[in-house]
Short mmCIF file of C-alpha atoms in Angstrom, two decimals:
data_model
loop_
_atom_site.label_atom_id
_atom_site.label_comp_id
_atom_site.label_asym_id
_atom_site.label_seq_id
_atom_site.Cartn_x
_atom_site.Cartn_y
_atom_site.Cartn_z
CA MET N 1 0.00 0.00 0.00
CA LYS N 2 1.40 3.41 -1.00
CA VAL N 3 2.03 5.77 1.91
CA ALA N 4 1.52 9.53 1.43
CA PRO N 5 4.69 11.59 2.10
CA THR N 6 2.71 13.64 4.62
CA ALA N 7 1.72 10.59 6.72
CA PRO N 8 3.44 11.12 10.09
CA LEU N 9 5.30 8.94 12.53
CA LEU N 10 3.33 8.80 15.79
CA PHE N 11 5.25 8.66 19.09
CA PHE N 12 3.31 7.93 22.28
CA ASP N 13 4.38 8.20 25.93
CA SER N 14 2.91 9.23 29.26
CA GLY N 15 5.18 12.31 29.28
CA VAL N 16 8.40 13.53 27.67
CA GLY N 17 10.37 10.27 27.98
CA GLY N 18 9.65 9.37 24.38
CA LEU N 19 11.79 12.31 23.29
CA SER N 20 14.78 10.03 23.97
CA ILE N 21 13.42 7.84 21.15
CA LEU N 22 12.38 10.74 18.93
CA ALA N 23 15.84 12.37 18.97
CA PRO N 24 17.73 9.48 17.28
CA THR N 25 14.78 8.96 14.92
CA ARG N 26 15.03 12.63 13.87
CA ALA N 27 18.72 12.03 13.11
CA ALA N 28 17.92 8.94 11.01
CA LEU N 29 14.85 10.38 9.24
CA PRO N 30 15.29 14.18 9.31
CA ASN N 31 12.28 15.07 7.14
CA ALA N 32 9.77 12.74 8.77
CA PRO N 33 6.50 14.41 9.81
CA ILE N 34 6.11 13.85 13.56
CA ILE N 35 3.16 13.65 15.93
CA TYR N 36 4.35 13.32 19.54
CA ALA N 37 1.52 12.38 21.89
CA ALA N 38 1.84 12.53 25.69
CA ASP N 39 -0.84 11.24 28.05
CA SER N 40 -0.33 14.09 30.49
CA ALA N 41 -3.72 13.40 32.08
CA GLY N 42 -2.60 9.84 32.89
CA PHE N 43 1.02 10.66 33.85
CA PRO N 44 2.90 8.91 35.39
CA TYR N 45 2.29 5.35 34.18
CA GLY N 46 4.91 3.69 36.38
CA THR N 47 2.80 3.93 39.53
CA LYS N 48 -0.43 2.74 37.88
CA SER N 49 -1.83 -0.80 37.87
CA GLU N 50 -1.43 -3.12 34.90
CA ALA N 51 -5.22 -3.09 34.44
CA GLU N 52 -5.33 0.73 34.17
CA ILE N 53 -2.54 0.83 31.58
CA ALA N 54 -3.94 -2.13 29.61
CA ALA N 55 -7.27 -0.30 29.29
CA ARG N 56 -5.96 3.22 28.73
CA VAL N 57 -3.15 2.81 26.19
CA PRO N 58 -4.98 0.93 23.38
CA ALA N 59 -7.95 3.30 23.64
CA LEU N 60 -5.77 6.40 23.38
CA LEU N 61 -3.71 5.03 20.51
CA GLY N 62 -6.90 4.13 18.67
CA ARG N 63 -8.05 7.76 18.92
CA LEU N 64 -4.66 9.09 17.86
CA VAL N 65 -4.45 6.83 14.80
CA GLU N 66 -7.98 7.75 13.78
CA ARG N 67 -7.21 11.47 14.03
CA TYR N 68 -3.69 11.66 12.56
CA ARG N 69 -3.51 8.65 10.20
CA PRO N 70 0.16 7.85 10.88
CA ARG N 71 2.22 5.43 8.77
CA LEU N 72 3.64 3.86 11.94
CA ALA N 73 3.16 4.15 15.72
CA VAL N 74 5.87 3.99 18.35
CA ILE N 75 4.98 3.21 21.96
CA ALA N 76 7.93 5.20 23.30
CA CYS N 77 7.34 4.04 26.86
CA ASN N 78 8.70 0.88 28.48
CA THR N 79 5.81 0.54 30.95
CA ALA N 80 3.14 0.84 28.26
CA SER N 81 5.06 -1.48 25.92
CA THR N 82 5.63 -4.27 28.42
CA ILE N 83 1.93 -4.25 29.36
CA ALA N 84 -0.07 -3.20 26.29
CA LEU N 85 2.03 -3.73 23.15
CA SER N 86 0.34 -6.93 22.00
CA ALA N 87 -3.14 -5.46 22.54
CA VAL N 88 -2.25 -2.31 20.56
CA ARG N 89 -0.81 -4.36 17.70
CA ALA N 90 -3.98 -6.44 17.57
CA ALA N 91 -6.18 -3.33 17.47
CA LEU N 92 -4.32 -1.26 14.85
CA ASP N 93 -3.72 -1.91 11.16
CA ILE N 94 -0.36 -0.10 11.00
CA PRO N 95 3.08 -1.23 12.21
CA VAL N 96 3.59 -0.65 15.95
CA VAL N 97 7.10 -0.44 17.43
CA GLY N 98 7.50 -0.98 21.16
CA THR N 99 10.31 -0.17 23.56
CA VAL N 100 11.63 -2.99 25.73
CA PRO N 101 14.44 -2.90 28.31
CA ALA N 102 17.91 -3.20 26.72
CA ILE N 103 18.76 -6.35 28.68
CA LYS N 104 20.42 -8.15 25.76
CA PRO N 105 23.02 -5.42 25.09
CA ALA N 106 23.62 -5.04 28.85
CA ALA N 107 24.37 -8.76 29.16
CA LEU N 108 26.78 -8.52 26.22
CA LEU N 109 28.53 -5.48 27.72
CA SER N 110 28.84 -6.47 31.38
CA LYS N 111 32.32 -7.67 32.31
CA SER N 112 31.48 -8.31 35.97
CA ARG N 113 28.29 -10.23 35.01
CA VAL N 114 26.32 -7.98 37.36
CA PHE N 115 24.04 -5.40 35.79
CA GLY N 116 21.09 -3.35 36.92
CA VAL N 117 17.67 -2.68 35.42
CA LEU N 118 16.51 0.80 36.44
CA GLY N 119 12.93 1.50 35.41
CA THR N 120 9.53 2.32 36.82
CA ASP N 121 7.97 0.12 39.47
CA ALA N 122 5.49 -1.16 36.88
CA THR N 123 8.19 -2.10 34.36
CA VAL N 124 10.69 -3.84 36.64
CA ARG N 125 8.05 -6.25 37.98
CA GLN N 126 6.79 -7.36 34.55
CA PRO N 127 7.08 -11.02 33.42
CA TYR N 128 8.46 -9.61 30.15
CA VAL N 129 11.57 -8.52 32.09
CA ASP N 130 11.80 -11.99 33.63
CA ARG N 131 11.77 -13.55 30.15
CA LEU N 132 14.42 -11.20 28.74
CA THR N 133 16.61 -11.81 31.79
CA ALA N 134 16.28 -15.60 31.49
CA GLU N 135 17.00 -15.51 27.75
CA PHE N 136 19.95 -13.09 27.65
CA GLY N 137 21.25 -12.74 31.21
CA ALA N 138 21.02 -16.25 32.61
CA ASP N 139 24.68 -16.19 33.67
CA CYS N 140 24.38 -12.72 35.25
CA THR N 141 23.21 -11.29 38.53
CA VAL N 142 20.45 -8.92 37.45
CA LEU N 143 19.40 -6.28 39.98
CA ARG N 144 16.17 -4.32 39.59
CA HIS N 145 14.92 -1.06 41.03
CA GLY N 146 11.94 1.16 40.29
CA SER N 147 12.15 4.94 40.67
CA ALA N 148 9.14 7.18 40.18
CA ALA N 149 11.19 10.18 41.36
CA LEU N 150 13.62 9.80 38.46
CA VAL N 151 10.72 10.10 36.00
CA GLN N 152 9.74 13.39 37.66
CA LEU N 153 13.39 14.52 37.52
CA ALA N 154 13.45 14.08 33.73
CA GLU N 155 10.23 16.06 33.34
CA ALA N 156 11.60 18.82 35.60
CA LYS N 157 14.84 18.96 33.59
CA LEU N 158 12.98 19.54 30.34
CA ARG N 159 10.89 22.25 32.01
CA GLY N 160 14.13 24.03 32.97
CA GLU N 161 13.59 23.64 36.72
CA PRO N 162 16.41 23.27 39.31
CA LEU N 163 17.26 19.60 39.91
CA ASP N 164 17.79 17.74 43.19
CA PRO N 165 21.00 15.66 42.83
CA ASN N 166 19.81 13.33 45.59
CA ILE N 167 17.18 11.84 43.26
CA ALA N 168 19.73 10.34 40.85
CA ARG N 169 21.93 9.21 43.75
CA ASP N 170 19.01 7.51 45.51
CA ALA N 171 17.91 5.76 42.31
CA LEU N 172 21.37 4.24 41.82
CA ALA N 173 21.62 3.34 45.50
CA GLY N 174 18.47 1.25 45.02
CA LEU N 175 20.61 -1.01 42.81
CA ILE N 176 24.06 -0.67 44.39
CA ASP N 177 22.82 -1.39 47.93
CA GLN N 178 21.46 -4.79 46.88
CA PRO N 179 23.66 -7.92 47.30
CA GLY N 180 26.23 -7.84 44.48
CA GLY N 181 25.55 -4.19 43.71
CA LYS N 182 29.11 -3.08 44.38
CA ARG N 183 30.22 -5.29 41.43
CA MET N 184 27.59 -3.86 39.04
CA ASP N 185 29.23 -2.29 35.98
CA THR N 186 26.25 -1.72 33.63
CA VAL N 187 22.79 -0.20 34.11
CA VAL N 188 19.84 -0.62 31.73
CA LEU N 189 17.83 2.60 31.58
CA ALA N 190 14.52 0.75 31.28
CA CYS N 191 12.34 3.84 31.13
CA THR N 192 12.47 6.22 28.18
CA HIS N 193 12.61 9.17 30.60
CA PHE N 194 15.91 8.03 32.10
CA PRO N 195 18.28 8.69 29.13
CA LEU N 196 17.21 12.33 29.49
CA VAL N 197 18.94 12.38 32.90
CA GLU N 198 21.88 10.11 32.02
CA ALA N 199 24.32 12.94 32.76
CA GLU N 200 22.83 13.36 36.24
CA LEU N 201 23.03 9.61 36.86
CA ALA N 202 26.65 9.48 35.70
CA ALA N 203 27.54 12.40 37.99
CA ALA N 204 25.89 10.66 40.97
CA ALA N 205 27.46 7.23 40.35
CA PRO N 206 29.87 6.15 43.13
CA GLN N 207 31.50 3.56 40.84
CA PRO N 208 32.20 3.27 37.09
CA LEU N 209 28.94 2.44 35.28
CA THR N 210 27.97 2.06 31.64
CA PHE N 211 24.39 3.11 30.89
CA VAL N 212 22.51 1.40 28.04
CA HIS N 213 19.12 2.06 26.48
CA GLY N 214 17.32 1.26 23.27
CA GLY N 215 16.89 4.63 21.54
CA GLU N 216 19.32 4.10 18.66
CA GLY N 217 18.10 0.56 18.02
CA ILE N 218 14.47 1.69 17.90
CA ALA N 219 15.37 4.48 15.46
CA ARG N 220 17.02 1.87 13.21
CA ARG N 221 13.90 -0.29 13.44
CA ILE N 222 11.66 2.63 12.43
CA ALA N 223 13.95 3.42 9.47
CA TYR N 224 13.86 -0.24 8.40
CA LEU N 225 10.06 -0.46 8.57
CA THR N 226 9.64 2.72 6.51
CA GLN N 227 12.38 2.08 3.92
CA GLY N 228 11.28 2.86 0.38
CA GLN N 229 8.54 5.22 1.58
CA GLU N 230 8.39 8.85 0.49
CA TRP N 231 9.01 11.79 2.86
CA PRO N 232 8.47 15.52 2.40
CA ALA N 233 11.25 17.42 0.60
CA SER N 234 11.91 19.50 3.73
CA ARG N 235 11.19 18.99 7.41
CA PRO N 236 7.62 19.95 8.33
CA SER N 237 6.89 21.42 11.75
CA GLY N 238 6.05 18.67 14.21
CA LYS N 239 3.07 18.58 16.52
CA ALA N 240 2.93 17.75 20.24
CA VAL N 241 -0.44 16.49 21.46
CA PHE N 242 -1.40 16.29 25.14
CA THR N 243 -4.37 14.69 26.88
CA ARG N 244 -4.23 17.62 29.32
CA LEU N 245 -2.77 21.05 28.52
CA ASP N 246 -1.72 23.01 31.62
CA ASN N 247 1.11 25.28 32.78
CA SER N 248 3.53 22.39 33.34
CA VAL N 249 2.99 21.30 29.74
CA ALA N 250 3.35 24.86 28.43
CA SER N 251 6.76 25.13 30.11
CA LEU N 252 7.98 22.20 27.97
CA ALA N 253 7.64 24.27 24.77
CA PRO N 254 11.37 25.21 24.42
CA ALA N 255 12.51 21.58 24.86
CA LEU N 256 9.89 20.37 22.36
CA ALA N 257 10.87 23.06 19.85
CA GLU N 258 14.48 21.79 19.88
CA LEU N 259 13.18 18.59 18.27
CA GLY N 260 11.00 20.45 15.78
CA LEU N 261 7.75 20.12 17.76
CA THR N 262 6.55 23.68 17.37
CA GLN N 263 2.79 23.12 17.51
CA MET N 264 0.88 22.03 20.63
CA GLU N 265 -2.72 20.90 20.85
CA PRO N 266 -5.05 18.89 23.12
CA LEU N 267 -6.31 15.40 22.34
#
């Protein structure tokens, strides 16, 4: 089926975490039309129940696809992907790319065979993480910790607010203070918000750590799935869509504009 050059890529997250997926996609596909959708009314997802997310995410994506007619949708949120990806794929008739914790590359990188999975509470308890760990990290000690505060730190950073360095330190301590944590050499950033505060995490780390996440790999996947399709001759202005527009969302405008998202509207 021929895809119109104006058909956008749709990125979906609870907040601004998906920008860590959008940025490498922009580099790979500079002229792609972009719709970035944030469920600000449902934010944050990491503290919600599986049942809430399983009901909310497919319904919202259905509305977004109906309104914007994208060529492809990206669930740029680990929590939503680990819970609702299969349901969204079953409901939509376009390709859907999910984001899953980068456990395979962490297992390949770790020299000490101890690595951490730092995500939201909802993500780190998912059976999906158990399966990835069993498949790729069976010979490793895999530590897990959920941090809702780190999600809020990323949102605050993009709003230009002053940051509390204790938040990054406490998030890492949740891994390092576990048995084996002092030998940990690699940390999976298993929430799309967390690469946005990688510099803060690195500054707070009391030992050498390599941080891994899936942004570049997902960008390559999007490029592969859209190869041969036409794009506009020049980059169109992107659109950021929010389920609730308020002052905290308005203060994100400069950070969104850096990625070409110059229009904002409610869903």
